[in-house]
Coordinates of C-alpha atoms in Angstrom, one line a residue:
Chain A
M1 CA -140.2 -121.0 105.1
G2 CA -138.7 -118.8 107.8
M3 CA -139.7 -121.1 110.7
K4 CA -137.1 -122.7 112.9
E5 CA -136.9 -126.4 112.2
S6 CA -136.9 -127.3 115.9
E7 CA -140.3 -125.6 116.3
Y8 CA -142.2 -128.1 114.3
W9 CA -142.4 -131.8 113.7
R10 CA -139.3 -132.5 111.7
W11 CA -140.8 -134.8 109.1
K12 CA -140.0 -134.0 105.5
E13 CA -142.7 -132.6 103.1
Y14 CA -143.2 -135.1 100.3
N15 CA -145.5 -136.3 97.6
W16 CA -146.3 -139.8 96.3
K17 CA -147.8 -141.1 93.1
D18 CA -149.0 -144.6 91.9
E19 CA -146.5 -145.2 89.1
D20 CA -148.6 -148.1 87.7
A21 CA -151.9 -146.2 87.3
D22 CA -153.1 -144.0 84.5
W23 CA -155.7 -141.6 85.7
K24 CA -157.5 -141.6 82.3
D25 CA -158.6 -145.2 83.1
F26 CA -160.7 -144.0 86.1
D27 CA -164.4 -143.1 85.9
I28 CA -164.5 -140.8 88.8
V29 CA -161.5 -138.8 90.1
T30 CA -162.0 -137.1 93.4
A31 CA -159.8 -135.4 96.0
G32 CA -159.7 -134.6 99.7
V33 CA -157.7 -131.7 101.1
D34 CA -157.1 -131.7 104.8
I35 CA -155.8 -128.4 106.3
G36 CA -154.7 -129.0 109.8
S37 CA -153.1 -126.5 112.1
V38 CA -149.6 -128.1 111.7
S39 CA -149.8 -130.2 108.5
S40 CA -151.8 -130.3 105.3
Q41 CA -152.5 -133.2 102.9
A42 CA -154.0 -133.4 99.5
V43 CA -155.1 -136.9 98.3
I44 CA -156.3 -137.7 94.8
M45 CA -158.2 -140.9 94.2
G46 CA -159.6 -142.6 91.1
D47 CA -162.6 -144.8 91.7
N48 CA -161.6 -145.0 95.4
E49 CA -158.1 -146.1 94.6
L50 CA -155.2 -144.0 95.9
F51 CA -153.6 -142.3 93.0
A52 CA -151.4 -139.5 94.3
Y53 CA -151.0 -137.4 97.5
S54 CA -148.8 -134.9 99.3
N55 CA -148.1 -134.3 103.0
M56 CA -146.9 -130.7 103.7
R57 CA -146.5 -128.3 106.6
T58 CA -149.3 -125.8 107.0
G59 CA -148.2 -122.3 106.3
S60 CA -149.6 -119.0 107.7
D61 CA -152.7 -119.0 105.6
S62 CA -155.1 -121.8 104.8
P63 CA -155.8 -121.0 101.1
G64 CA -152.1 -120.9 100.3
S65 CA -151.5 -124.1 102.2
A66 CA -154.3 -125.8 100.3
R67 CA -153.0 -124.7 96.9
K68 CA -149.5 -125.8 97.8
A69 CA -150.6 -129.3 99.0
M70 CA -152.7 -129.7 95.8
D71 CA -149.8 -128.5 93.6
W72 CA -147.5 -131.1 95.2
A73 CA -150.0 -133.9 94.9
L74 CA -150.4 -133.1 91.2
K75 CA -146.7 -132.5 90.6
D76 CA -145.6 -135.8 89.2
T77 CA -148.9 -136.5 87.4
D78 CA -150.0 -135.3 84.0
M79 CA -153.2 -134.2 85.6
T80 CA -154.5 -130.7 86.3
L81 CA -156.9 -129.5 89.0
D82 CA -159.6 -129.4 86.3
D83 CA -159.4 -133.1 85.8
I84 CA -160.7 -133.7 89.3
R85 CA -164.4 -134.1 89.4
Y86 CA -165.1 -133.2 93.0
V87 CA -162.9 -131.8 95.8
I88 CA -163.7 -132.0 99.6
G89 CA -162.1 -129.6 102.0
T90 CA -161.7 -130.9 105.6
G91 CA -159.7 -130.1 108.8
Y92 CA -159.4 -127.0 110.7
G93 CA -159.0 -124.8 107.6
R94 CA -161.7 -126.6 105.6
V95 CA -163.8 -123.6 104.7
N96 CA -160.7 -121.8 103.3
V97 CA -159.9 -124.3 100.6
P98 CA -160.5 -122.1 97.5
F99 CA -161.0 -124.8 95.0
A100 CA -163.1 -127.2 97.2
N101 CA -166.7 -128.0 96.1
K102 CA -167.7 -128.8 99.7
A103 CA -166.4 -128.7 103.2
I104 CA -167.0 -131.6 105.6
T105 CA -165.9 -131.8 109.2
E106 CA -162.6 -133.7 109.9
I107 CA -164.3 -136.1 112.3
A108 CA -166.6 -137.5 109.5
C109 CA -163.7 -137.6 107.0
H110 CA -161.4 -139.3 109.4
A111 CA -163.8 -142.1 110.1
R112 CA -164.4 -142.6 106.4
G113 CA -160.6 -142.5 105.7
A114 CA -159.8 -145.0 108.4
N115 CA -162.4 -147.3 107.1
W116 CA -160.7 -147.2 103.7
M117 CA -157.2 -147.5 105.1
Y118 CA -157.7 -150.2 107.7
G119 CA -160.8 -151.9 106.3
P120 CA -164.4 -152.2 107.5
S121 CA -163.5 -153.9 110.8
I122 CA -162.2 -150.7 112.2
R123 CA -164.5 -149.4 115.1
T124 CA -162.3 -147.0 117.0
V125 CA -159.9 -144.4 115.6
L126 CA -157.6 -142.2 117.7
D127 CA -156.2 -139.3 115.8
M128 CA -153.4 -137.4 117.6
G129 CA -152.4 -134.3 115.7
G130 CA -150.1 -131.4 116.3
Q131 CA -152.6 -129.4 118.2
D132 CA -155.5 -131.7 118.9
C133 CA -156.6 -135.2 119.8
K134 CA -159.7 -136.9 118.4
A135 CA -161.4 -140.1 119.4
I136 CA -163.9 -141.5 116.9
R137 CA -166.1 -144.6 116.9
C138 CA -167.6 -145.8 113.6
D139 CA -169.6 -148.6 112.1
E140 CA -168.6 -151.0 109.2
R141 CA -169.4 -148.3 106.6
G142 CA -167.1 -145.7 108.3
K143 CA -170.1 -143.8 109.6
V144 CA -169.4 -142.0 112.9
T145 CA -171.4 -143.4 115.9
A146 CA -169.6 -141.3 118.6
F147 CA -166.8 -138.8 118.7
L148 CA -164.9 -136.6 121.0
M149 CA -162.4 -133.9 120.2
N150 CA -159.9 -132.1 122.4
D151 CA -158.2 -129.1 120.9
K152 CA -158.3 -126.8 123.9
C153 CA -155.5 -128.1 125.9
A154 CA -151.9 -128.9 124.7
A155 CA -151.6 -132.0 126.9
G156 CA -152.0 -135.1 124.7
T157 CA -151.1 -133.3 121.5
G158 CA -148.0 -133.2 119.4
R159 CA -147.4 -129.6 120.6
G160 CA -147.2 -130.9 124.2
M161 CA -144.6 -133.4 123.2
E162 CA -142.6 -130.7 121.4
V163 CA -142.5 -128.6 124.5
F164 CA -140.8 -131.6 126.2
A165 CA -138.5 -132.3 123.3
D166 CA -137.4 -128.7 123.5
L167 CA -136.9 -128.8 127.3
L168 CA -134.7 -131.9 127.0
S169 CA -133.0 -130.8 123.7
V170 CA -134.0 -134.1 122.0
H171 CA -135.1 -134.4 118.4
I172 CA -138.8 -135.0 118.2
E173 CA -138.4 -138.1 116.1
D174 CA -136.0 -139.7 118.7
V175 CA -138.4 -139.3 121.6
G176 CA -140.3 -142.6 121.0
R177 CA -137.1 -144.7 120.8
L178 CA -135.4 -143.0 123.8
S179 CA -138.4 -143.5 126.0
F180 CA -137.7 -147.2 125.9
E181 CA -134.0 -146.9 126.6
I182 CA -134.6 -147.1 130.4
D183 CA -134.0 -149.7 133.2
E184 CA -137.5 -149.7 134.4
E185 CA -140.7 -147.8 133.7
P186 CA -140.8 -144.8 136.0
T187 CA -143.9 -143.4 137.7
P188 CA -145.7 -141.1 135.2
V189 CA -145.4 -137.3 135.6
S190 CA -148.3 -136.4 137.8
S191 CA -149.4 -133.1 136.2
T192 CA -151.6 -133.2 133.1
C193 CA -151.1 -129.6 132.3
V194 CA -148.0 -129.2 130.0
V195 CA -146.8 -126.1 132.0
F196 CA -146.9 -127.9 135.3
A197 CA -145.6 -131.2 133.8
K198 CA -142.6 -129.2 132.4
A199 CA -141.9 -127.8 135.9
E200 CA -142.1 -131.3 137.3
A201 CA -139.7 -132.6 134.7
S202 CA -137.2 -129.8 135.4
Q203 CA -137.4 -130.8 139.1
L204 CA -136.8 -134.5 138.2
L205 CA -133.8 -133.6 136.0
R206 CA -132.3 -131.6 138.9
Q207 CA -132.8 -134.6 141.1
G208 CA -130.5 -136.5 138.7
W209 CA -133.0 -138.4 136.6
P210 CA -131.5 -139.3 133.1
K211 CA -133.3 -137.7 130.2
N212 CA -134.7 -140.9 128.9
K213 CA -136.4 -141.7 132.2
V214 CA -138.0 -138.2 132.1
I215 CA -139.2 -138.8 128.5
A216 CA -140.6 -142.2 129.6
A217 CA -142.4 -140.5 132.6
Y218 CA -144.0 -137.9 130.3
S219 CA -144.8 -140.4 127.5
S220 CA -146.7 -142.6 129.9
A221 CA -148.5 -139.6 131.4
M222 CA -149.5 -138.6 127.9
A223 CA -150.6 -142.1 127.1
H224 CA -152.7 -142.3 130.2
R225 CA -154.4 -139.0 129.5
V226 CA -155.4 -140.2 126.0
F227 CA -156.5 -143.5 127.5
T228 CA -159.0 -141.7 129.8
L229 CA -160.4 -139.8 126.9
L230 CA -160.9 -143.1 125.0
E231 CA -162.5 -144.6 128.0
R232 CA -165.1 -141.8 128.0
L233 CA -166.0 -142.8 124.5
G234 CA -165.6 -146.6 125.0
V235 CA -163.2 -148.6 122.9
E236 CA -164.2 -151.4 120.6
K237 CA -161.9 -153.5 118.4
E238 CA -160.5 -153.0 115.8
F239 CA -158.6 -150.0 116.9
A240 CA -156.1 -147.7 115.1
I241 CA -154.1 -144.6 115.7
T242 CA -153.6 -141.9 113.1
G243 CA -151.9 -138.5 112.9
G244 CA -148.4 -137.4 113.8
I245 CA -148.2 -139.0 117.2
A246 CA -148.9 -142.4 115.6
K247 CA -145.3 -142.2 114.5
N248 CA -144.1 -141.9 118.1
E249 CA -143.7 -145.5 119.3
G250 CA -143.2 -144.4 122.9
V251 CA -146.7 -143.1 123.2
V252 CA -148.4 -145.6 120.9
K253 CA -147.0 -148.7 122.8
R254 CA -148.0 -147.2 126.1
I255 CA -151.5 -146.5 124.9
E256 CA -151.8 -150.1 123.7
R257 CA -150.5 -151.4 127.0
E258 CA -153.2 -149.4 128.9
L259 CA -156.0 -150.4 126.5
K260 CA -154.8 -154.0 126.3
I261 CA -155.5 -153.8 122.6
E262 CA -153.0 -153.7 119.8
A263 CA -153.5 -151.0 117.2
L264 CA -153.9 -152.0 113.6
Q265 CA -150.9 -151.2 111.4
T266 CA -151.0 -149.7 107.9
D267 CA -148.4 -149.2 105.1
Y268 CA -150.1 -145.9 104.3
D269 CA -148.9 -142.6 105.9
T270 CA -151.2 -142.3 109.0
Q271 CA -151.5 -138.5 108.4
I272 CA -153.5 -138.8 105.2
A273 CA -156.6 -140.4 106.8
G274 CA -158.7 -137.2 106.8
A275 CA -157.9 -136.3 103.2
V276 CA -158.6 -139.9 102.1
G277 CA -161.9 -139.7 103.8
G278 CA -162.6 -136.5 101.9
A279 CA -161.9 -138.1 98.5
V280 CA -164.1 -141.1 99.4
F281 CA -166.9 -138.8 100.4
G282 CA -166.5 -136.9 97.1
K283 CA -167.0 -140.1 95.1
T284 CA -170.2 -140.9 97.1
L285 CA -171.6 -137.5 96.5
V286 CA -170.9 -137.7 92.8
E287 CA -172.6 -141.1 92.6
K288 CA -175.6 -139.9 94.6
G289 CA -175.9 -137.1 92.1
K290 CA -175.4 -134.5 94.9
A291 CA -172.3 -133.2 93.2
Chain B
M1 CA -174.3 -140.6 117.1
K2 CA -173.0 -139.2 120.4
A3 CA -171.3 -136.0 119.7
N4 CA -169.0 -134.8 122.5
Y5 CA -168.0 -131.2 122.5
G6 CA -165.6 -129.8 125.0
Y7 CA -162.3 -130.8 126.5
K8 CA -160.3 -132.3 129.2
D9 CA -157.6 -130.3 130.8
G10 CA -155.6 -130.5 134.1
S11 CA -158.6 -129.4 136.1
G12 CA -161.1 -131.9 134.8
E13 CA -163.4 -133.1 132.0
Y14 CA -165.9 -130.8 130.5
F15 CA -168.0 -132.2 127.7
I16 CA -171.5 -131.5 126.4
T17 CA -172.8 -134.6 124.7
I18 CA -175.5 -134.4 122.1
D19 CA -177.1 -137.7 121.1
T20 CA -178.2 -137.0 117.5
D21 CA -180.2 -140.3 117.4
K22 CA -182.5 -138.9 120.1
C23 CA -182.4 -135.3 118.9
N24 CA -185.5 -134.1 116.9
S25 CA -183.9 -130.9 115.7
C26 CA -186.5 -128.8 117.6
E27 CA -183.9 -126.1 118.4
E28 CA -185.3 -125.6 121.9
C29 CA -181.9 -126.1 123.5
V30 CA -180.4 -123.4 121.3
K31 CA -183.1 -121.0 122.4
A32 CA -182.8 -121.9 126.1
C33 CA -179.1 -121.3 126.4
P34 CA -178.5 -117.9 128.0
A35 CA -174.9 -117.8 126.8
G36 CA -175.3 -118.7 123.2
V37 CA -173.2 -121.9 123.5
L38 CA -175.3 -123.9 121.1
E39 CA -176.2 -123.4 117.4
M40 CA -177.8 -125.5 114.7
V41 CA -175.3 -126.8 112.1
P42 CA -175.6 -129.0 109.0
N43 CA -175.2 -132.7 109.9
D44 CA -172.0 -133.7 108.1
F45 CA -172.2 -137.2 109.4
D46 CA -175.5 -138.0 107.7
I47 CA -176.1 -136.1 104.6
E48 CA -179.8 -137.1 104.6
A49 CA -180.4 -135.8 108.2
E50 CA -181.8 -132.5 109.4
D51 CA -179.6 -129.8 111.0
M52 CA -178.3 -130.7 114.5
P53 CA -177.4 -128.7 117.5
A54 CA -173.7 -128.3 118.3
V55 CA -171.5 -126.3 120.6
T56 CA -170.2 -123.3 118.7
E57 CA -166.5 -123.4 117.8
K58 CA -165.9 -120.3 119.8
E59 CA -167.2 -121.9 123.0
R60 CA -165.8 -125.4 122.6
W61 CA -162.6 -124.4 124.5
K62 CA -164.3 -122.7 127.5
I63 CA -167.6 -124.3 128.4
K64 CA -166.3 -124.9 131.9
Y65 CA -166.4 -121.2 132.3
T66 CA -169.3 -120.2 130.1
C67 CA -171.6 -122.8 131.6
A68 CA -170.6 -122.0 135.2
P69 CA -173.5 -119.6 136.0
C70 CA -175.9 -122.5 135.2
K71 CA -174.2 -124.7 137.7
P72 CA -174.6 -123.0 141.1
V73 CA -172.8 -124.6 144.0
D74 CA -175.3 -123.8 146.7
R75 CA -178.4 -125.5 145.2
E76 CA -179.5 -128.2 142.8
A77 CA -180.2 -126.9 139.3
T78 CA -180.6 -128.4 135.9
P79 CA -179.0 -126.4 133.1
P80 CA -181.6 -124.8 130.9
C81 CA -180.4 -126.6 127.7
I82 CA -180.9 -130.0 129.4
E83 CA -184.3 -128.8 130.9
A84 CA -185.5 -127.7 127.4
C85 CA -184.7 -131.0 125.7
K86 CA -187.9 -133.2 125.6
E87 CA -185.9 -136.1 124.1
D88 CA -183.2 -136.3 126.8
A89 CA -180.6 -135.8 124.1
I90 CA -178.2 -133.5 126.0
E91 CA -175.9 -134.4 128.8
H92 CA -173.1 -132.5 130.6
S93 CA -170.2 -134.5 131.9
W94 CA -169.5 -132.3 134.9
Chain C
M1 CA -149.9 -113.7 172.6
K2 CA -147.7 -114.2 169.6
V3 CA -148.6 -116.5 166.8
A4 CA -147.4 -117.2 163.2
G5 CA -149.1 -118.0 159.9
I6 CA -147.2 -119.6 157.1
D7 CA -148.5 -119.8 153.5
V8 CA -146.4 -122.3 151.5
G9 CA -147.5 -121.5 147.9
A10 CA -146.3 -122.9 144.6
K11 CA -143.9 -120.0 144.0
F12 CA -143.4 -118.2 147.3
V13 CA -143.5 -119.0 150.9
K14 CA -145.0 -116.2 153.1
V15 CA -144.7 -115.8 156.8
V16 CA -146.8 -113.4 159.0
I17 CA -146.3 -112.9 162.8
V18 CA -149.2 -111.5 164.8
D19 CA -149.1 -110.2 168.4
D20 CA -152.5 -109.8 170.1
G21 CA -154.2 -109.2 166.8
N22 CA -151.5 -106.8 165.5
L23 CA -149.3 -107.7 162.6
V24 CA -145.8 -107.3 163.7
S25 CA -143.7 -108.7 160.9
R26 CA -143.8 -110.5 157.5
S27 CA -141.4 -112.1 155.2
S28 CA -141.4 -114.0 151.9
R29 CA -139.0 -116.2 150.0
L30 CA -139.0 -117.6 146.5
M31 CA -139.5 -121.4 146.7
G32 CA -136.2 -122.8 145.8
F33 CA -135.2 -126.3 144.9
E34 CA -134.9 -127.2 148.6
Q35 CA -138.4 -126.3 149.8
K36 CA -137.7 -126.9 153.5
E37 CA -134.7 -124.4 153.3
S38 CA -136.8 -121.7 151.8
I39 CA -139.5 -122.2 154.5
E40 CA -136.9 -122.1 157.3
E41 CA -135.3 -118.9 155.9
A42 CA -138.6 -117.0 155.5
F43 CA -139.6 -118.1 159.0
K44 CA -136.2 -117.0 160.5
E45 CA -136.4 -113.6 158.8
A46 CA -139.9 -112.9 160.1
L47 CA -138.8 -113.8 163.6
E48 CA -135.8 -111.6 163.4
K49 CA -137.8 -108.6 162.0
A50 CA -140.2 -109.0 165.0
G51 CA -137.3 -109.4 167.4
L52 CA -138.6 -112.8 168.5
K53 CA -137.4 -116.3 169.0
K54 CA -139.2 -119.5 168.0
E55 CA -140.0 -120.2 171.7
D56 CA -141.9 -116.9 171.9
L57 CA -144.6 -118.2 169.6
T58 CA -147.6 -119.8 171.2
H59 CA -149.0 -121.3 168.0
T60 CA -148.0 -121.7 164.3
T61 CA -150.5 -122.6 161.6
A62 CA -149.6 -123.5 158.0
T63 CA -151.6 -123.1 154.8
G64 CA -151.0 -123.2 151.1
S65 CA -150.4 -126.1 148.7
G66 CA -147.3 -127.1 150.6
K67 CA -148.8 -126.8 154.1
T68 CA -147.8 -130.3 155.1
E69 CA -144.1 -129.5 154.4
V70 CA -143.7 -127.2 157.5
P71 CA -142.0 -129.3 160.2
F72 CA -142.5 -126.7 163.0
A73 CA -146.2 -125.9 162.4
D74 CA -148.7 -126.9 165.1
D75 CA -151.5 -127.5 162.6
E76 CA -152.9 -126.7 159.2
F77 CA -155.6 -124.5 157.8
T78 CA -157.2 -124.9 154.3
E79 CA -156.2 -122.3 151.7
V80 CA -159.8 -121.4 151.1
S81 CA -160.5 -120.7 154.8
A82 CA -157.2 -118.8 155.3
A83 CA -157.8 -116.4 152.4
A84 CA -161.4 -115.7 153.4
K85 CA -160.5 -115.2 157.1
G86 CA -157.6 -112.9 156.3
A87 CA -159.6 -110.9 153.7
V88 CA -162.7 -110.3 155.8
N89 CA -160.6 -109.3 158.8
L90 CA -158.9 -106.7 156.7
I91 CA -162.0 -105.7 154.7
P92 CA -164.9 -106.3 157.0
S93 CA -167.5 -105.6 154.2
A94 CA -166.2 -108.3 151.9
R95 CA -168.6 -111.2 151.2
T96 CA -167.0 -112.5 148.1
V97 CA -163.2 -113.2 148.2
I98 CA -161.2 -114.0 145.1
D99 CA -157.7 -115.4 145.6
V100 CA -155.5 -115.8 142.6
G101 CA -152.0 -117.2 143.1
A102 CA -149.3 -118.6 140.9
E103 CA -150.9 -122.0 140.2
E104 CA -154.5 -121.7 141.6
G105 CA -157.4 -119.4 141.5
R106 CA -160.3 -119.6 144.0
A107 CA -163.4 -117.7 144.9
M108 CA -165.2 -117.9 148.2
H109 CA -168.6 -116.6 149.4
T110 CA -168.3 -115.8 153.1
N111 CA -170.3 -114.5 156.0
A112 CA -169.5 -111.4 158.2
K113 CA -167.1 -113.5 160.3
G114 CA -165.1 -114.6 157.3
K115 CA -166.5 -118.1 157.5
V116 CA -166.7 -119.8 154.0
L117 CA -170.2 -120.6 152.9
D118 CA -169.4 -121.8 149.4
F119 CA -166.3 -121.9 147.3
V120 CA -165.0 -122.9 143.8
I121 CA -161.4 -123.7 142.9
N122 CA -159.5 -123.6 139.6
E123 CA -156.5 -125.9 139.8
R124 CA -154.1 -128.1 137.9
C125 CA -154.6 -126.0 134.7
A126 CA -152.1 -123.2 134.3
A127 CA -154.5 -121.0 132.2
G128 CA -156.6 -120.4 135.4
A129 CA -153.8 -118.7 137.5
G130 CA -150.8 -116.5 137.7
S131 CA -148.7 -118.9 135.5
F132 CA -150.7 -117.7 132.6
T133 CA -149.7 -114.0 132.9
E134 CA -146.2 -115.0 133.6
A135 CA -145.9 -117.1 130.5
M136 CA -147.6 -114.4 128.4
A137 CA -145.1 -111.7 129.7
R138 CA -142.3 -114.0 128.5
A139 CA -144.0 -114.4 125.1
L140 CA -144.3 -110.6 124.9
E141 CA -140.7 -110.4 125.9
I142 CA -141.4 -107.9 128.8
P143 CA -140.7 -108.2 132.5
L144 CA -143.6 -109.6 134.5
E145 CA -144.0 -106.4 136.6
E146 CA -144.5 -104.4 133.4
I147 CA -147.4 -106.3 131.9
G148 CA -150.0 -104.8 134.2
P149 CA -149.1 -101.1 133.7
L150 CA -148.7 -101.7 130.0
S151 CA -152.2 -103.0 129.6
L152 CA -153.6 -99.9 131.3
K153 CA -152.4 -97.9 128.2
S154 CA -154.6 -100.0 125.9
K155 CA -157.8 -98.4 124.5
K156 CA -158.8 -101.4 122.5
S157 CA -160.3 -104.7 123.4
I158 CA -159.1 -107.6 121.2
P159 CA -160.1 -111.2 121.7
M160 CA -157.7 -114.0 122.8
N161 CA -158.9 -117.3 121.6
A162 CA -156.5 -119.8 123.1
Q163 CA -157.5 -121.2 126.5
C164 CA -154.3 -123.1 127.1
V165 CA -151.0 -121.5 128.1
V166 CA -149.0 -123.4 125.5
F167 CA -151.4 -122.4 122.7
A168 CA -151.8 -118.9 124.0
E169 CA -148.0 -118.4 123.7
S170 CA -148.2 -119.1 120.0
E171 CA -151.2 -116.8 119.7
V172 CA -149.3 -113.9 121.4
V173 CA -146.3 -114.5 119.1
T174 CA -148.6 -114.3 116.1
L175 CA -150.2 -111.1 117.3
V176 CA -146.8 -109.6 117.8
H177 CA -145.8 -110.6 114.3
Q178 CA -149.0 -109.0 113.0
K179 CA -147.8 -105.7 114.6
T180 CA -150.6 -105.6 117.2
P181 CA -149.7 -103.0 119.8
K182 CA -148.2 -104.8 122.8
E183 CA -150.5 -102.8 125.2
D184 CA -153.5 -104.2 123.4
I185 CA -152.1 -107.8 123.7
A186 CA -151.4 -107.2 127.4
R187 CA -155.0 -106.1 127.9
A188 CA -156.3 -109.1 126.0
I189 CA -154.3 -111.4 128.3
H190 CA -155.7 -109.8 131.4
D191 CA -159.3 -109.7 130.0
A192 CA -159.1 -113.4 129.2
M193 CA -157.8 -114.2 132.6
A194 CA -160.4 -112.0 134.4
S195 CA -163.2 -113.6 132.3
R196 CA -162.1 -117.1 133.4
I197 CA -161.9 -116.2 137.1
I198 CA -165.3 -114.3 137.1
S199 CA -167.1 -117.1 135.2
M200 CA -165.9 -119.5 137.8
A201 CA -167.0 -117.2 140.6
R202 CA -170.5 -116.9 139.0
R203 CA -171.1 -120.4 140.3
L204 CA -171.4 -118.6 143.7
S205 CA -173.9 -115.8 144.3
I206 CA -171.5 -112.9 144.0
E207 CA -172.4 -110.7 147.0
E208 CA -170.7 -107.3 147.4
D209 CA -168.2 -106.3 148.5
V210 CA -165.8 -108.2 146.4
A211 CA -162.2 -108.5 147.7
L212 CA -159.2 -109.7 145.7
V213 CA -156.2 -111.2 147.4
G214 CA -153.1 -113.3 146.3
G215 CA -150.2 -112.3 144.2
L216 CA -152.2 -111.4 141.1
A217 CA -153.9 -108.6 143.1
N218 CA -150.6 -106.7 142.6
N219 CA -151.1 -106.7 138.8
V220 CA -152.9 -103.5 138.1
G221 CA -153.8 -104.6 134.6
F222 CA -155.6 -107.8 135.9
V223 CA -157.4 -105.8 138.6
E224 CA -158.6 -103.3 135.9
S225 CA -159.9 -106.1 133.7
L226 CA -161.6 -107.8 136.7
R227 CA -163.4 -104.6 137.6
R228 CA -164.5 -104.0 134.1
E229 CA -165.7 -107.6 133.5
L230 CA -167.5 -107.7 136.9
N231 CA -168.9 -104.2 136.6
M232 CA -168.3 -103.8 140.4
D233 CA -165.7 -102.3 142.5
V234 CA -163.0 -104.7 143.7
K235 CA -161.4 -104.0 147.1
I236 CA -157.8 -104.9 147.5
P237 CA -156.1 -105.0 151.0
E238 CA -152.5 -103.8 151.3
E239 CA -149.9 -106.4 150.4
P240 CA -152.5 -108.8 149.2
E241 CA -150.1 -111.7 148.7
Y242 CA -149.8 -112.0 152.5
V243 CA -153.5 -112.3 153.2
P244 CA -153.7 -116.1 153.3
A245 CA -150.7 -116.2 155.7
Y246 CA -152.4 -113.5 157.8
G247 CA -155.6 -115.6 157.8
A248 CA -153.6 -118.6 159.0
A249 CA -152.1 -116.5 161.8
L250 CA -155.6 -115.4 162.9
A251 CA -156.6 -119.1 162.9
A252 CA -153.5 -119.8 165.0
A253 CA -154.5 -117.2 167.5
S254 CA -158.0 -118.5 167.9
R255 CA -156.9 -122.1 168.1
A256 CA -154.4 -121.1 170.9
G257 CA -157.3 -119.7 172.8
G258 CA -156.7 -116.0 172.1
G259 CA -160.0 -115.4 170.2
S260 CA -160.0 -114.2 166.7

């Protein structure tokens, strides 16, 4: 799509479908479409069971990205958009999903989606995306009790990690593994600001630090920063991490270490939480007769 | 629900917290803000609830700067949004 | 009596030598990898220009973020006080002093003697200082010294939304792809920067005259945006980047007993 591969998270765009299910058996089919600044997901659910989804890169316009994500989710099904009873748009581009029946903020959708993915015991969700970081607390029904969102500053986001991966010429997906290939945990980089942290890292490299040690120093600084954000909100078990950074072990393990809590694991792709929440909201709205 | 709008950057933490359980949707805070930082929005978290005040998307990234004139360094002063709230539902983190 | 002021900034080290209140020489060096070497070199050059030896100096005062790194300094002076003292000495009517360097921005409310009454500092976030314009010039693919004059050509105010250097780089690249004229982008960059600095300064009572010092005062685009946003004149001393070092030299003189 014209963009250099190294500029973005290098995950592959893909779609998934439940091979054992026939959508015609469902009473209520709903969908959630989450348009983030870096990635977009469309999730189709039948009676709150996951039926099909896609995970794509966001293009230059939100409506186009929404259509592409939905096309890919539908691709291997014998279903069309008209077969979906209700569509919720969420994420940064939520008001620009042309076929959505309603837009709901990503915070509300994320909590609902995490509740579905991790079960009702989930109380705290940390979502670390390409350009933002959200911390959400919720009750046993997935209703938000407190939230905090940081999308002003690149520190603590995927973009901040990308800047480092570029500086060190390391593939983004290798960063997590390499951050553990060190003799001992170094002192974290002292600057929070990505620009200043980058200058600090350059200095460390010139002093002869191996790449992996620099990666470790930045990963723990990033983990600490996210930890302080979580502290502002208060963390209650169970706890889970979603979003792109959830795939970076180097940051995840260091956050767990600081929190002294292990994050719950899931077999689902952690990036679909927002879209799942949208589809779950859709079903509730249909049942309440609000759709 | 405690809704925290704002950010943390290298220079510090800047959050406006609105406690929607205390808020009575009177809109006085929105009227009191001289910089148009607050607006009433639909409550997406509770479909049954009334509209709630929120920091506008435009201001969420710069409240440290926009709110600065309401935080003089040479005297004690309560920002007008906090002053206007009879329910003590608004807090600033800095 | 001969004294020296040394300002060890994030990017440059600046040295000023003052003899009985008169500025006799100045010198600056880019801060290299070996900080102490850069400091020594700048100091030596300033001495040579003044035709002096180290022993001729009665007192040396250091300021700036690296002020503790100067082995030959007699003492230190805070950045805030140094900028205010230097600015008010050069522009006696100044009561508000704004100092924007490579990594920090600050604003001071001062009295007629240049004593700081209140101050605010913007630090540890690159969006609040010179690093911002530097990164934006790179994103625009123009030399840093051209971004100021370029923005003066703009007739149109466009908004810049990103408040983080990293995100602003992407925003500038997008604007360039959308064929937005580079002069309008340059102006948007300076407007955004000026708006942040002034909002910060509004925590003080902004009393006229306003003086601007520090490296960013050499950027005509930023100065223009600052004047427009403040709706006040902004006075700029000659060679504004040396003002904190000059302030430190004045402090050195008074500490050595030569009055200010």
